[in-house]
Each structure stands twice: as structure tokens, then as C-alpha cells.
């Protein structure tokens, strides 16, 4: 696998306005650095500990996104590393992010994670509950909603993800129509190696790609 070549190929293919996020779980800092040097601007980490290691090695040469489920006891560390947290799915976690950001004088941009596959074991808020959650979070200081993120179904035919992506976009539109203070529906983070083309057709402007860049790990 040639990381640089893979990234150039993907970047060439992405339409204007769609950003590539490199999903780097399991990658060593030199691999992440190669990705950044090849033109990746957004780096997505699933685990706070891995993110800390990578961040110490690489620093502010990328925008660091938290794309994994965040536990409350990891929030303090997470807010000191990440530039964006894509996985907010409860008011409890939002309050903890707000509290820890207030302590260090930071305002954290976040995405609400939508459980668009509607599978009970997955993280994310159900689409029908997302507007109410957005409204609650909008009232907090030190945290600012700027988009939505969804996984959709991870296996199976990528076409199966299309209705999930479409529904997530609709949720974004309905939150936008609420005109909440300090809520800006700028980003839709949807689609992975197998499904990013479909996600883009359904309105994604951030695609999170791992195995297509770094090789199969799953
Ligand atoms: C691993 C991961 C991806 C990338 O998946 P690939 O199929 O390897 O492209 C995207 N988003 C999240 C949240 C992930 O954990």
C-alpha cells in the first residue's frame, strides 16, 4: 500500500467542497505524517490514548477530529487534544465537554452523531431525537454545534447506507430550520472506504476514509 499514492487518487476524485478525513486507527505516527504530507488536512482518531501519542509526535499540522465514542472520564484529556469532536450523542457528554472546555478557555466545535442505521447497540442519537438534543446543547457555553456525523451500516452493500445518509441530511436540514443560537449546520461527515461515493451523492462534505488509504485493518 502506498499511502501517498492512495491519497492523491482520492483527492483527485473528490468534488470541490468535499474534504478528506484520514481515519487513522491503528496507524503509527510516521504513517499519519505521510498522509498529512500527501495533502490530508483532517485526521480522525477513535481512541484518546492513540490520539495523544500521535498528537505529541505530529502536533498542529492537521486538524484533529475525535471520531470514536467518547467516555466521560476521557473528556478532559480529549478536549486538550482534539480540534473537533464528531461523536456527541447525549446531553451528558456535551455538558462534560462544555465544563472541561470552560476550564481551559476553549470553545469546542462538535458534530452530533446520528444513529442512522437505527441499530440499538450503536452509538449516536436516533434521528428523531436529534433536534431536541441540538436544542439542549445550543444552550451550553464553550461548545458549538457545526455539523452531523453518521456511520450508517458498516457492512453489506454500500447502497444499504444510502437511506441512512439521506436521513442524516434531512435531520441536518430540520435542525438548520430551527435557527438555534450558535448552531451552524456546516458539515455532514458521512461515508467510509466502501461508501464514500454514495455519501457524497447524499450530501456529505467530509468523508472519513481509513482502509482505502492505509490498507485493510478490519
Ligand atoms: C475506521 C473508521 C472509519 C474508516 O473506515 P474504513 O472502512 O477503514 O474507511 C470511518 N469512521 C469511523 C468512525 C471509523 O472508526
PDB file of N, CA and C and ligand atoms in Angstrom, residues 21-25 44-47 66-69 86-87 113 149-151 154 189 191-196 207-218, ligand 1:
ATOM      1  N   UNK A  21     -11.086  13.158   5.363  1.00  0.00           N
ATOM      2  CA  UNK A  21     -10.589  12.917   6.716  1.00  0.00           C
ATOM      3  C   UNK A  21      -9.936  11.540   6.723  1.00  0.00           C
ATOM      4  N   UNK A  22      -8.677  11.477   7.130  1.00  0.00           N
ATOM      5  CA  UNK A  22      -7.993  10.187   7.218  1.00  0.00           C
ATOM      6  C   UNK A  22      -8.315   9.551   8.560  1.00  0.00           C
ATOM      7  N   UNK A  23      -8.976   8.394   8.516  1.00  0.00           N
ATOM      8  CA  UNK A  23      -9.300   7.653   9.747  1.00  0.00           C
ATOM      9  C   UNK A  23      -8.091   6.785  10.073  1.00  0.00           C
ATOM     10  N   UNK A  24      -7.375   7.126  11.158  1.00  0.00           N
ATOM     11  CA  UNK A  24      -6.036   6.587  11.365  1.00  0.00           C
ATOM     12  C   UNK A  24      -5.928   5.541  12.472  1.00  0.00           C
ATOM     13  N   UNK A  25      -7.053   4.919  12.870  1.00  0.00           N
ATOM     14  CA  UNK A  25      -6.938   3.949  13.973  1.00  0.00           C
ATOM     15  C   UNK A  25      -5.930   2.857  13.612  1.00  0.00           C
ATOM     16  N   UNK A  44      -8.663  11.746  11.778  1.00  0.00           N
ATOM     17  CA  UNK A  44      -9.675  11.242  12.705  1.00  0.00           C
ATOM     18  C   UNK A  44      -9.138  10.118  13.564  1.00  0.00           C
ATOM     19  N   UNK A  45      -9.228  10.296  14.876  1.00  0.00           N
ATOM     20  CA  UNK A  45      -8.767   9.279  15.826  1.00  0.00           C
ATOM     21  C   UNK A  45      -9.961   8.713  16.591  1.00  0.00           C
ATOM     22  N   UNK A  46      -9.954   7.398  16.835  1.00  0.00           N
ATOM     23  CA  UNK A  46     -11.030   6.767  17.592  1.00  0.00           C
ATOM     24  C   UNK A  46     -10.758   6.734  19.087  1.00  0.00           C
ATOM     25  N   UNK A  47      -9.484   6.703  19.444  1.00  0.00           N
ATOM     26  CA  UNK A  47      -9.124   6.496  20.846  1.00  0.00           C
ATOM     27  C   UNK A  47      -8.284   7.665  21.361  1.00  0.00           C
ATOM     28  N   UNK A  66     -12.084  13.855  16.773  1.00  0.00           N
ATOM     29  CA  UNK A  66     -12.446  12.657  17.536  1.00  0.00           C
ATOM     30  C   UNK A  66     -13.607  11.982  16.809  1.00  0.00           C
ATOM     31  N   UNK A  67     -13.384  10.744  16.317  1.00  0.00           N
ATOM     32  CA  UNK A  67     -14.442  10.042  15.574  1.00  0.00           C
ATOM     33  C   UNK A  67     -14.884   8.767  16.280  1.00  0.00           C
ATOM     34  N   UNK A  68     -14.334   8.534  17.481  1.00  0.00           N
ATOM     35  CA  UNK A  68     -14.735   7.347  18.235  1.00  0.00           C
ATOM     36  C   UNK A  68     -15.662   7.729  19.377  1.00  0.00           C
ATOM     37  N   UNK A  69     -16.346   6.747  19.911  1.00  0.00           N
ATOM     38  CA  UNK A  69     -17.245   7.002  21.030  1.00  0.00           C
ATOM     39  C   UNK A  69     -16.430   7.515  22.217  1.00  0.00           C
ATOM     40  N   UNK A  86     -16.572  14.737  16.840  1.00  0.00           N
ATOM     41  CA  UNK A  86     -17.657  14.406  15.900  1.00  0.00           C
ATOM     42  C   UNK A  86     -18.718  13.498  16.507  1.00  0.00           C
ATOM     43  N   UNK A  87     -18.514  13.080  17.775  1.00  0.00           N
ATOM     44  CA  UNK A  87     -19.316  11.967  18.280  1.00  0.00           C
ATOM     45  C   UNK A  87     -20.159  12.332  19.504  1.00  0.00           C
ATOM     46  N   UNK A 113     -23.585  13.020  16.577  1.00  0.00           N
ATOM     47  CA  UNK A 113     -23.555  11.728  15.888  1.00  0.00           C
ATOM     48  C   UNK A 113     -24.952  11.144  15.809  1.00  0.00           C
ATOM     49  N   UNK A 149     -22.572  13.828  12.130  1.00  0.00           N
ATOM     50  CA  UNK A 149     -21.751  12.701  11.698  1.00  0.00           C
ATOM     51  C   UNK A 149     -22.611  11.445  11.772  1.00  0.00           C
ATOM     52  N   UNK A 150     -22.403  10.522  10.836  1.00  0.00           N
ATOM     53  CA  UNK A 150     -23.066   9.228  10.982  1.00  0.00           C
ATOM     54  C   UNK A 150     -22.191   8.120  10.429  1.00  0.00           C
ATOM     55  N   UNK A 151     -22.359   6.933  10.977  1.00  0.00           N
ATOM     56  CA  UNK A 151     -21.677   5.744  10.466  1.00  0.00           C
ATOM     57  C   UNK A 151     -22.529   5.061   9.407  1.00  0.00           C
ATOM     58  N   UNK A 154     -22.194  -0.651   8.616  1.00  0.00           N
ATOM     59  CA  UNK A 154     -20.767  -0.740   8.321  1.00  0.00           C
ATOM     60  C   UNK A 154     -20.469  -1.842   7.311  1.00  0.00           C
ATOM     61  N   UNK A 189     -20.531  14.698   8.012  1.00  0.00           N
ATOM     62  CA  UNK A 189     -19.429  13.740   7.970  1.00  0.00           C
ATOM     63  C   UNK A 189     -20.010  12.345   7.795  1.00  0.00           C
ATOM     64  N   UNK A 191     -19.781   8.503   5.299  1.00  0.00           N
ATOM     65  CA  UNK A 191     -19.159   7.687   4.273  1.00  0.00           C
ATOM     66  C   UNK A 191     -17.757   7.259   4.676  1.00  0.00           C
ATOM     67  N   UNK A 192     -17.451   5.990   4.370  1.00  0.00           N
ATOM     68  CA  UNK A 192     -16.147   5.416   4.663  1.00  0.00           C
ATOM     69  C   UNK A 192     -15.613   4.822   3.354  1.00  0.00           C
ATOM     70  N   UNK A 193     -14.566   3.987   3.457  1.00  0.00           N
ATOM     71  CA  UNK A 193     -13.925   3.494   2.231  1.00  0.00           C
ATOM     72  C   UNK A 193     -14.925   2.894   1.237  1.00  0.00           C
ATOM     73  N   UNK A 194     -15.860   2.107   1.750  1.00  0.00           N
ATOM     74  CA  UNK A 194     -16.782   1.426   0.839  1.00  0.00           C
ATOM     75  C   UNK A 194     -17.952   2.274   0.376  1.00  0.00           C
ATOM     76  N   UNK A 195     -18.229   3.350   1.100  1.00  0.00           N
ATOM     77  CA  UNK A 195     -19.497   4.043   0.869  1.00  0.00           C
ATOM     78  C   UNK A 195     -19.352   5.539   0.603  1.00  0.00           C
ATOM     79  N   UNK A 196     -18.129   6.024   0.437  1.00  0.00           N
ATOM     80  CA  UNK A 196     -17.977   7.485   0.379  1.00  0.00           C
ATOM     81  C   UNK A 196     -18.593   8.106  -0.873  1.00  0.00           C
ATOM     82  N   UNK A 207     -15.657  13.083   4.179  1.00  0.00           N
ATOM     83  CA  UNK A 207     -15.691  11.622   4.102  1.00  0.00           C
ATOM     84  C   UNK A 207     -14.538  11.078   4.938  1.00  0.00           C
ATOM     85  N   UNK A 208     -14.834  10.048   5.729  1.00  0.00           N
ATOM     86  CA  UNK A 208     -13.827   9.502   6.658  1.00  0.00           C
ATOM     87  C   UNK A 208     -13.283   8.188   6.088  1.00  0.00           C
ATOM     88  N   UNK A 209     -12.048   8.215   5.640  1.00  0.00           N
ATOM     89  CA  UNK A 209     -11.513   7.059   4.925  1.00  0.00           C
ATOM     90  C   UNK A 209     -10.279   6.494   5.622  1.00  0.00           C
ATOM     91  N   UNK A 210     -10.313   5.188   5.872  1.00  0.00           N
ATOM     92  CA  UNK A 210      -9.191   4.513   6.520  1.00  0.00           C
ATOM     93  C   UNK A 210      -8.546   3.490   5.604  1.00  0.00           C
ATOM     94  N   UNK A 211      -9.220   2.347   5.422  1.00  0.00           N
ATOM     95  CA  UNK A 211      -8.574   1.217   4.743  1.00  0.00           C
ATOM     96  C   UNK A 211      -8.170   1.526   3.306  1.00  0.00           C
ATOM     97  N   UNK A 212      -8.884   2.385   2.637  1.00  0.00           N
ATOM     98  CA  UNK A 212      -8.521   2.719   1.261  1.00  0.00           C
ATOM     99  C   UNK A 212      -7.194   3.490   1.199  1.00  0.00           C
ATOM    100  N   UNK A 213      -6.841   4.113   2.313  1.00  0.00           N
ATOM    101  CA  UNK A 213      -5.569   4.849   2.371  1.00  0.00           C
ATOM    102  C   UNK A 213      -4.455   3.972   2.940  1.00  0.00           C
ATOM    103  N   UNK A 214      -4.761   3.324   4.068  1.00  0.00           N
ATOM    104  CA  UNK A 214      -3.701   2.661   4.839  1.00  0.00           C
ATOM    105  C   UNK A 214      -3.690   1.139   4.684  1.00  0.00           C
ATOM    106  N   UNK A 215      -4.647   0.611   3.944  1.00  0.00           N
ATOM    107  CA  UNK A 215      -4.742  -0.840   3.801  1.00  0.00           C
ATOM    108  C   UNK A 215      -5.778  -1.399   4.768  1.00  0.00           C
ATOM    109  N   UNK A 216      -6.231  -2.621   4.478  1.00  0.00           N
ATOM    110  CA  UNK A 216      -7.305  -3.214   5.262  1.00  0.00           C
ATOM    111  C   UNK A 216      -6.843  -3.555   6.658  1.00  0.00           C
ATOM    112  N   UNK A 217      -7.575  -3.102   7.636  1.00  0.00           N
ATOM    113  CA  UNK A 217      -7.253  -3.457   9.019  1.00  0.00           C
ATOM    114  C   UNK A 217      -8.441  -4.128   9.693  1.00  0.00           C
ATOM    115  N   UNK A 218      -9.596  -4.048   9.029  1.00  0.00           N
ATOM    116  CA  UNK A 218     -10.781  -4.598   9.696  1.00  0.00           C
ATOM    117  C   UNK A 218     -11.093  -6.004   9.205  1.00  0.00           C
TER     118      UNK A 218
HETATM  119  C1  LIG B   1     -12.460   3.200  10.908  1.00  0.00           C
HETATM  120  C2  LIG B   1     -13.449   4.274  10.752  1.00  0.00           C
HETATM  121  C3  LIG B   1     -13.673   4.889   9.506  1.00  0.00           C
HETATM  122  C4  LIG B   1     -12.977   4.458   8.238  1.00  0.00           C
HETATM  123  O1  LIG B   1     -13.390   3.173   7.850  1.00  0.00           O
HETATM  124  P1  LIG B   1     -12.740   2.466   6.572  1.00  0.00           P
HETATM  125  O2  LIG B   1     -13.764   1.488   6.173  1.00  0.00           O
HETATM  126  O3  LIG B   1     -11.454   1.870   7.018  1.00  0.00           O
HETATM  127  O4  LIG B   1     -12.535   3.528   5.554  1.00  0.00           O
HETATM  128  C5  LIG B   1     -14.582   5.934   9.460  1.00  0.00           C
HETATM  129  N1  LIG B   1     -15.243   6.365  10.552  1.00  0.00           N
HETATM  130  C6  LIG B   1     -15.061   5.802  11.752  1.00  0.00           C
HETATM  131  C7  LIG B   1     -15.822   6.302  12.909  1.00  0.00           C
HETATM  132  C8  LIG B   1     -14.165   4.742  11.888  1.00  0.00           C
HETATM  133  O5  LIG B   1     -13.998   4.183  13.098  1.00  0.00           O
END
